[in-house]
mmCIF file of C-alpha atoms (C1' of nucleotides) in Angstrom:
data_model
loop_
_atom_site.group_PDB
_atom_site.id
_atom_site.type_symbol
_atom_site.label_atom_id
_atom_site.label_comp_id
_atom_site.label_asym_id
_atom_site.label_seq_id
_atom_site.Cartn_x
_atom_site.Cartn_y
_atom_site.Cartn_z
ATOM 1 C CA UNK A 964 -30.483 -161.605 274.097
ATOM 2 C CA UNK A 965 -31.917 -158.541 275.812
ATOM 3 C CA UNK A 966 -35.352 -157.322 274.890
ATOM 4 C CA UNK A 967 -35.955 -153.590 274.422
ATOM 5 C CA UNK A 968 -39.157 -153.845 276.422
ATOM 6 C CA UNK A 969 -39.360 -150.186 277.340
ATOM 7 C CA UNK A 970 -39.212 -149.091 273.724
ATOM 8 C CA UNK A 971 -41.986 -151.469 272.745
ATOM 9 C CA UNK A 972 -44.275 -150.539 275.596
ATOM 10 C CA UNK A 973 -43.721 -146.853 275.038
ATOM 11 C CA UNK A 974 -44.113 -147.009 271.292
ATOM 12 C CA UNK A 975 -46.926 -149.468 270.773
ATOM 13 C CA UNK A 976 -49.850 -147.871 268.922
ATOM 14 C CA UNK A 977 -53.411 -149.098 268.613
ATOM 15 C CA UNK A 978 -54.746 -147.036 265.735
ATOM 16 C CA UNK A 979 -53.393 -146.745 262.218
ATOM 17 C CA UNK A 980 -52.852 -143.023 262.648
ATOM 18 C CA UNK A 981 -50.763 -143.588 265.770
ATOM 19 C CA UNK A 982 -48.798 -146.320 264.028
ATOM 20 C CA UNK A 983 -47.925 -143.958 261.199
ATOM 21 C CA UNK A 984 -46.812 -141.385 263.761
ATOM 22 C CA UNK A 985 -44.526 -143.990 265.350
ATOM 23 C CA UNK A 986 -42.971 -144.706 261.962
ATOM 24 C CA UNK A 987 -42.425 -141.021 261.301
ATOM 25 C CA UNK A 988 -40.683 -140.742 264.652
ATOM 26 C CA UNK A 989 -38.537 -143.870 264.458
ATOM 27 C CA UNK A 990 -37.457 -143.424 260.845
ATOM 28 C CA UNK A 991 -34.964 -140.838 261.976
ATOM 29 C CA UNK A 992 -33.161 -143.493 263.999
ATOM 30 C CA UNK A 993 -32.213 -145.652 261.011
ATOM 31 C CA UNK A 994 -28.421 -145.876 260.849
ATOM 32 C CA UNK A 995 -27.050 -145.663 257.316
ATOM 33 C CA UNK A 996 -23.531 -146.835 258.106
ATOM 34 C CA UNK A 997 -22.286 -150.166 256.844
ATOM 35 C CA UNK A 998 -21.867 -153.462 258.626
ATOM 36 C CA UNK A 999 -18.494 -153.262 260.349
ATOM 37 C CA UNK A 1000 -17.445 -156.859 259.885
ATOM 38 C CA UNK A 1001 -18.612 -160.020 258.183
ATOM 39 C CA UNK A 1002 -21.633 -161.271 260.149
ATOM 40 C CA UNK A 1003 -20.880 -164.449 262.069
ATOM 41 C CA UNK A 1004 -24.508 -165.171 262.914
ATOM 42 C CA UNK A 1005 -27.250 -164.414 260.428
ATOM 43 C CA UNK A 1006 -30.886 -164.729 261.478
ATOM 44 C CA UNK A 1007 -33.968 -165.348 259.399
ATOM 45 C CA UNK A 1008 -37.350 -164.269 260.784
ATOM 46 C CA UNK A 1009 -40.880 -165.132 259.763
ATOM 47 C CA UNK A 1010 -44.417 -165.427 261.112
ATOM 48 C CA UNK A 1011 -47.236 -167.816 260.193
ATOM 49 C CA UNK A 1012 -50.926 -167.322 260.934
ATOM 50 C CA UNK A 1013 -53.997 -169.391 261.504
ATOM 51 C CA UNK A 1014 -56.976 -167.261 262.385
ATOM 52 C CA UNK A 1015 -55.982 -165.173 265.395
ATOM 53 C CA UNK A 1016 -53.191 -167.491 266.376
ATOM 54 C CA UNK A 1017 -49.670 -167.012 265.121
ATOM 55 C CA UNK A 1018 -46.221 -168.493 265.453
ATOM 56 C CA UNK A 1019 -42.990 -166.565 264.963
ATOM 57 C CA UNK A 1020 -39.663 -168.177 264.194
ATOM 58 C CA UNK A 1021 -36.108 -166.903 264.309
ATOM 59 C CA UNK A 1022 -33.469 -169.225 262.887
ATOM 60 C CA UNK A 1023 -29.785 -168.385 263.235
ATOM 61 C CA UNK A 1024 -27.241 -169.666 260.757
ATOM 62 C CA UNK A 1025 -23.469 -169.540 260.754
ATOM 63 C CA UNK A 1026 -22.695 -166.849 258.204
ATOM 64 C CA UNK A 1027 -19.852 -168.881 256.774
ATOM 65 C CA UNK A 1028 -21.212 -172.417 256.458
ATOM 66 C CA UNK A 1029 -24.918 -171.529 256.606
ATOM 67 C CA UNK A 1030 -25.276 -174.304 259.165
ATOM 68 C CA UNK A 1031 -27.984 -173.715 261.767
ATOM 69 C CA UNK A 1032 -26.646 -172.722 265.162
ATOM 70 C CA UNK A 1033 -29.768 -171.657 267.036
ATOM 71 C CA UNK A 1034 -33.494 -171.173 266.721
ATOM 72 C CA UNK A 1035 -36.498 -169.964 268.663
ATOM 73 C CA UNK A 1036 -40.177 -170.400 267.895
ATOM 74 C CA UNK A 1037 -42.878 -168.663 269.900
ATOM 75 C CA UNK A 1038 -46.667 -168.695 269.731
ATOM 76 C CA UNK A 1039 -48.909 -165.731 270.151
ATOM 77 C CA UNK A 1040 -52.047 -164.009 268.981
ATOM 78 C CA UNK A 1041 -52.751 -161.350 266.408
ATOM 79 C CA UNK A 1042 -52.670 -157.878 267.942
ATOM 80 C CA UNK A 1043 -52.781 -155.697 264.841
ATOM 81 C CA UNK A 1044 -54.524 -156.220 261.471
ATOM 82 C CA UNK A 1045 -52.622 -156.432 258.227
ATOM 83 C CA UNK A 1046 -52.553 -152.975 256.731
ATOM 84 C CA UNK A 1047 -50.228 -152.283 253.789
ATOM 85 C CA UNK A 1048 -47.563 -149.966 255.141
ATOM 86 C CA UNK A 1049 -48.136 -150.987 258.754
ATOM 87 C CA UNK A 1050 -47.142 -154.602 258.390
ATOM 88 C CA UNK A 1051 -44.463 -154.349 261.064
ATOM 89 C CA UNK A 1052 -46.990 -153.649 263.796
ATOM 90 C CA UNK A 1053 -48.461 -157.067 263.127
ATOM 91 C CA UNK A 1054 -45.215 -159.026 263.287
ATOM 92 C CA UNK A 1055 -42.728 -157.142 265.453
ATOM 93 C CA UNK A 1056 -44.071 -158.133 268.904
ATOM 94 C CA UNK A 1057 -43.837 -161.860 268.190
ATOM 95 C CA UNK A 1058 -40.496 -161.529 266.441
ATOM 96 C CA UNK A 1059 -39.000 -159.632 269.383
ATOM 97 C CA UNK A 1060 -40.274 -162.386 271.676
ATOM 98 C CA UNK A 1061 -38.529 -164.906 269.445
ATOM 99 C CA UNK A 1062 -35.272 -162.955 269.476
ATOM 100 C CA UNK A 1063 -35.479 -162.811 273.244
ATOM 101 C CA UNK A 1064 -35.575 -166.584 273.424
ATOM 102 C CA UNK A 1065 -32.370 -167.036 271.479
ATOM 103 C CA UNK A 1066 -29.200 -168.096 273.212
ATOM 104 C CA UNK A 1067 -27.310 -166.214 270.523
ATOM 105 C CA UNK A 1068 -27.253 -162.581 269.447
ATOM 106 C CA UNK A 1069 -27.486 -162.352 265.645
ATOM 107 C CA UNK A 1070 -25.129 -160.041 263.759
ATOM 108 C CA UNK A 1071 -27.650 -159.549 260.964
ATOM 109 C CA UNK A 1072 -31.428 -159.901 260.718
ATOM 110 C CA UNK A 1073 -32.837 -160.982 257.358
ATOM 111 C CA UNK A 1074 -36.483 -159.953 257.346
ATOM 112 C CA UNK A 1075 -39.314 -161.265 255.207
ATOM 113 C CA UNK A 1076 -40.472 -157.909 253.873
ATOM 114 C CA UNK A 1077 -39.157 -154.444 253.057
ATOM 115 C CA UNK A 1078 -36.722 -152.124 254.746
ATOM 116 C CA UNK A 1079 -36.457 -148.663 253.199
ATOM 117 C CA UNK A 1080 -38.525 -149.748 250.187
ATOM 118 C CA UNK A 1081 -41.594 -148.518 252.007
ATOM 119 C CA UNK A 1082 -43.893 -145.515 251.463
ATOM 120 C CA UNK A 1083 -42.494 -143.807 254.568
ATOM 121 C CA UNK A 1084 -39.086 -145.465 254.250
ATOM 122 C CA UNK A 1085 -39.612 -147.494 257.399
ATOM 123 C CA UNK A 1086 -40.593 -151.064 256.636
ATOM 124 C CA UNK A 1087 -40.323 -154.121 258.880
ATOM 125 C CA UNK A 1088 -36.542 -154.448 258.538
ATOM 126 C CA UNK A 1089 -35.976 -150.851 259.623
ATOM 127 C CA UNK A 1090 -38.380 -151.264 262.519
ATOM 128 C CA UNK A 1091 -36.750 -154.439 263.839
ATOM 129 C CA UNK A 1092 -33.302 -153.013 263.287
ATOM 130 C CA UNK A 1093 -33.992 -149.791 265.161
ATOM 131 C CA UNK A 1094 -35.742 -151.542 268.057
ATOM 132 C CA UNK A 1095 -33.000 -154.139 268.520
ATOM 133 C CA UNK A 1096 -30.005 -152.125 267.391
ATOM 134 C CA UNK A 1097 -28.990 -155.091 265.246
ATOM 135 C CA UNK A 1098 -28.082 -154.644 261.563
ATOM 136 C CA UNK A 1099 -31.061 -155.657 259.417
ATOM 137 C CA UNK A 1100 -32.055 -156.030 255.795
ATOM 138 C CA UNK A 1101 -35.339 -156.628 254.029
ATOM 139 C CA UNK A 1102 -35.673 -159.445 251.499
ATOM 140 C CA UNK A 1103 -39.172 -159.491 249.977
ATOM 141 C CA UNK A 1104 -40.770 -161.736 247.384
ATOM 142 C CA UNK A 1105 -42.612 -158.873 245.723
ATOM 143 C CA UNK A 1106 -42.282 -155.126 245.511
ATOM 144 C CA UNK A 1107 -44.310 -152.776 247.627
ATOM 145 C CA UNK A 1108 -43.219 -149.416 246.309
ATOM 146 C CA UNK A 1109 -40.901 -148.578 243.456
ATOM 147 C CA UNK A 1110 -40.175 -149.962 240.019
ATOM 148 C CA UNK A 1111 -37.146 -151.227 238.175
ATOM 149 C CA UNK A 1112 -35.822 -152.015 234.742
ATOM 150 C CA UNK A 1113 -34.948 -155.356 233.231
ATOM 151 C CA UNK A 1114 -32.340 -157.569 234.869
ATOM 152 C CA UNK A 1115 -29.820 -159.806 233.140
ATOM 153 C CA UNK A 1116 -30.834 -163.468 233.242
ATOM 154 C CA UNK A 1117 -27.925 -164.606 235.388
ATOM 155 C CA UNK A 1118 -27.823 -165.084 239.137
ATOM 156 C CA UNK A 1119 -26.318 -161.999 240.720
ATOM 157 C CA UNK A 1120 -27.940 -159.575 238.281
ATOM 158 C CA UNK A 1121 -29.489 -156.525 239.945
ATOM 159 C CA UNK A 1122 -31.535 -153.445 239.066
ATOM 160 C CA UNK A 1123 -32.151 -150.379 241.169
ATOM 161 C CA UNK A 1124 -35.567 -150.209 242.774
ATOM 162 C CA UNK A 1125 -36.639 -146.589 242.394
ATOM 163 C CA UNK A 1126 -39.546 -144.889 244.098
ATOM 164 C CA UNK A 1127 -40.355 -141.228 243.712
ATOM 165 C CA UNK A 1128 -36.944 -140.641 242.151
ATOM 166 C CA UNK A 1129 -35.132 -142.297 245.033
ATOM 167 C CA UNK A 1130 -33.212 -145.588 245.065
ATOM 168 C CA UNK A 1131 -34.914 -147.490 247.855
ATOM 169 C CA UNK A 1132 -33.578 -150.971 247.200
ATOM 170 C CA UNK A 1133 -32.607 -153.465 244.532
ATOM 171 C CA UNK A 1134 -34.248 -156.215 242.519
ATOM 172 C CA UNK A 1135 -31.882 -159.181 242.801
ATOM 173 C CA UNK A 1136 -31.819 -162.302 240.663
ATOM 174 C CA UNK A 1137 -30.735 -165.011 243.076
ATOM 175 C CA UNK A 1138 -30.783 -167.882 240.560
ATOM 176 C CA UNK A 1139 -30.423 -167.989 236.772
ATOM 177 C CA UNK A 1140 -33.653 -167.188 235.013
ATOM 178 C CA UNK A 1141 -35.887 -166.984 238.076
ATOM 179 C CA UNK A 1142 -38.002 -164.108 239.331
ATOM 180 C CA UNK A 1143 -35.967 -161.579 241.320
ATOM 181 C CA UNK A 1144 -36.442 -160.822 244.994
ATOM 182 C CA UNK A 1145 -36.414 -157.323 246.459
ATOM 183 C CA UNK A 1146 -33.673 -156.280 248.818
ATOM 184 C CA UNK A 1147 -33.534 -153.101 250.826
ATOM 185 C CA UNK A 1148 -31.626 -151.610 253.730
ATOM 186 C CA UNK A 1149 -33.073 -152.015 257.194
ATOM 187 C CA UNK A 1150 -30.524 -150.687 259.669
ATOM 188 C CA UNK A 1151 -26.725 -150.415 259.934
ATOM 189 C CA UNK A 1152 -26.092 -151.927 256.503
ATOM 190 C CA UNK A 1153 -25.610 -150.383 253.056
ATOM 191 C CA UNK A 1154 -27.476 -151.632 250.007
ATOM 192 C CA UNK A 1155 -24.394 -153.201 248.347
ATOM 193 C CA UNK A 1156 -23.690 -155.146 251.522
ATOM 194 C CA UNK A 1157 -27.333 -156.170 251.825
ATOM 195 C CA UNK A 1158 -27.284 -157.500 248.265
ATOM 196 C CA UNK A 1159 -23.999 -159.320 248.846
ATOM 197 C CA UNK A 1160 -25.379 -160.987 251.967
ATOM 198 C CA UNK A 1161 -28.518 -162.075 250.153
ATOM 199 C CA UNK A 1162 -26.449 -163.664 247.426
ATOM 200 C CA UNK A 1163 -24.364 -165.498 250.009
ATOM 201 C CA UNK A 1164 -27.600 -166.801 251.529
ATOM 202 C CA UNK A 1165 -29.031 -168.066 248.260
ATOM 203 C CA UNK A 1166 -26.693 -170.808 247.020
ATOM 204 C CA UNK A 1167 -29.555 -172.989 245.770
ATOM 205 C CA UNK A 1168 -32.942 -171.355 245.942
ATOM 206 C CA UNK A 1169 -34.701 -168.111 245.132
ATOM 207 C CA UNK A 1170 -35.150 -167.119 248.769
ATOM 208 C CA UNK A 1171 -32.425 -166.858 251.434
ATOM 209 C CA UNK A 1172 -31.833 -170.024 253.473
ATOM 210 C CA UNK A 1173 -32.614 -167.980 256.563
ATOM 211 C CA UNK A 1174 -36.053 -167.103 255.243
ATOM 212 C CA UNK A 1175 -36.790 -170.628 254.089
ATOM 213 C CA UNK A 1176 -35.875 -172.172 257.424
ATOM 214 C CA UNK A 1177 -37.797 -169.583 259.446
ATOM 215 C CA UNK A 1178 -40.842 -170.002 257.203
ATOM 216 C CA UNK A 1179 -40.767 -173.746 257.619
ATOM 217 C CA UNK A 1180 -40.251 -173.489 261.385
ATOM 218 C CA UNK A 1181 -43.188 -171.209 262.147
ATOM 219 C CA UNK A 1182 -45.561 -173.088 259.884
ATOM 220 C CA UNK A 1183 -44.580 -176.364 261.423
ATOM 221 C CA UNK A 1184 -45.231 -174.916 264.876
ATOM 222 C CA UNK A 1185 -48.775 -173.908 263.942
ATOM 223 C CA UNK A 1186 -49.574 -177.238 262.355
ATOM 224 C CA UNK A 1187 -48.625 -179.045 265.566
ATOM 225 C CA UNK A 1188 -51.647 -177.705 267.464
ATOM 226 C "C1'" DG B 283 -63.038 -141.270 241.703
ATOM 227 C "C1'" DC B 284 -60.456 -145.836 240.626
ATOM 228 C "C1'" DG B 285 -57.044 -149.254 241.476
ATOM 229 C "C1'" DA B 286 -52.791 -150.902 244.079
ATOM 230 C "C1'" DC B 287 -51.369 -152.559 248.181
ATOM 231 C "C1'" DA B 288 -44.724 -156.183 252.012
ATOM 232 C "C1'" DG B 289 -47.131 -160.669 254.601
ATOM 233 C "C1'" DA C 132 -50.673 -164.530 255.067
ATOM 234 C "C1'" DT C 133 -54.147 -168.256 253.630
ATOM 235 C "C1'" DC C 134 -57.661 -170.797 250.733
ATOM 236 C "C1'" DT C 135 -56.289 -175.094 247.189
ATOM 237 C "C1'" DT C 136 -55.361 -180.070 242.395
ATOM 238 C "C1'" DG C 137 -53.328 -181.007 239.130
ATOM 239 C "C1'" DT C 138 -49.827 -180.224 236.072
ATOM 240 C "C1'" DC C 139 -45.750 -178.757 233.204
ATOM 241 C "C1'" DG C 140 -40.814 -179.260 233.318
ATOM 242 C "C1'" DC C 141 -35.996 -180.463 234.740
#
DNA sequence: GCGACAG
DNA sequence: ATCTTGTCGC
């Protein structure tokens, strides 16, 4: 797929203050419309670290069968520290490089982190979505901002994730009796659709198959020197 | 001022 | 994220 190189080069900050300014600018580009059709190719993205080295993986699954159809794993080096709220600046460069290596263009990006459930409403999923133009959702293991009420014990149960009086995402129980995961809109998808996609991607485990495969792929890459 | 804080 | 053994439970 094509890489939005110009956007990255033009928008890449070095300081935290500049990074926040970039988020404030790009947040206005998030598209709130819904996914037009059922995604044929769904991609999972993740990054693993070992000191200053890192490996990013993008695994593409068939949205129907969840069978893997493509993958790309790239190595790189840390270029931005982990700062809560600026997480995307640490992972986006490597993830874009991974997307560029694919022989397929995903119809949906499932990110390991938040979308709108972010202090400035512009988490990793929004950032990747806006930069690529591809629909994206955030599926995080823990909350970052917001709180929610109790969820029913059954798989499929949800609760609104509310921050500062605003619904920024949903807590979703992906398996009976297990800890929920946190889903939020990234770009070109509505929350109900994001939740529905996450449930389709979690037939057996707590986390989406996309996330599990990408996590395994990037870790494996780092372990193999 | 004191914690909390996606991965 | 990553550092890290055994252990409780299905």
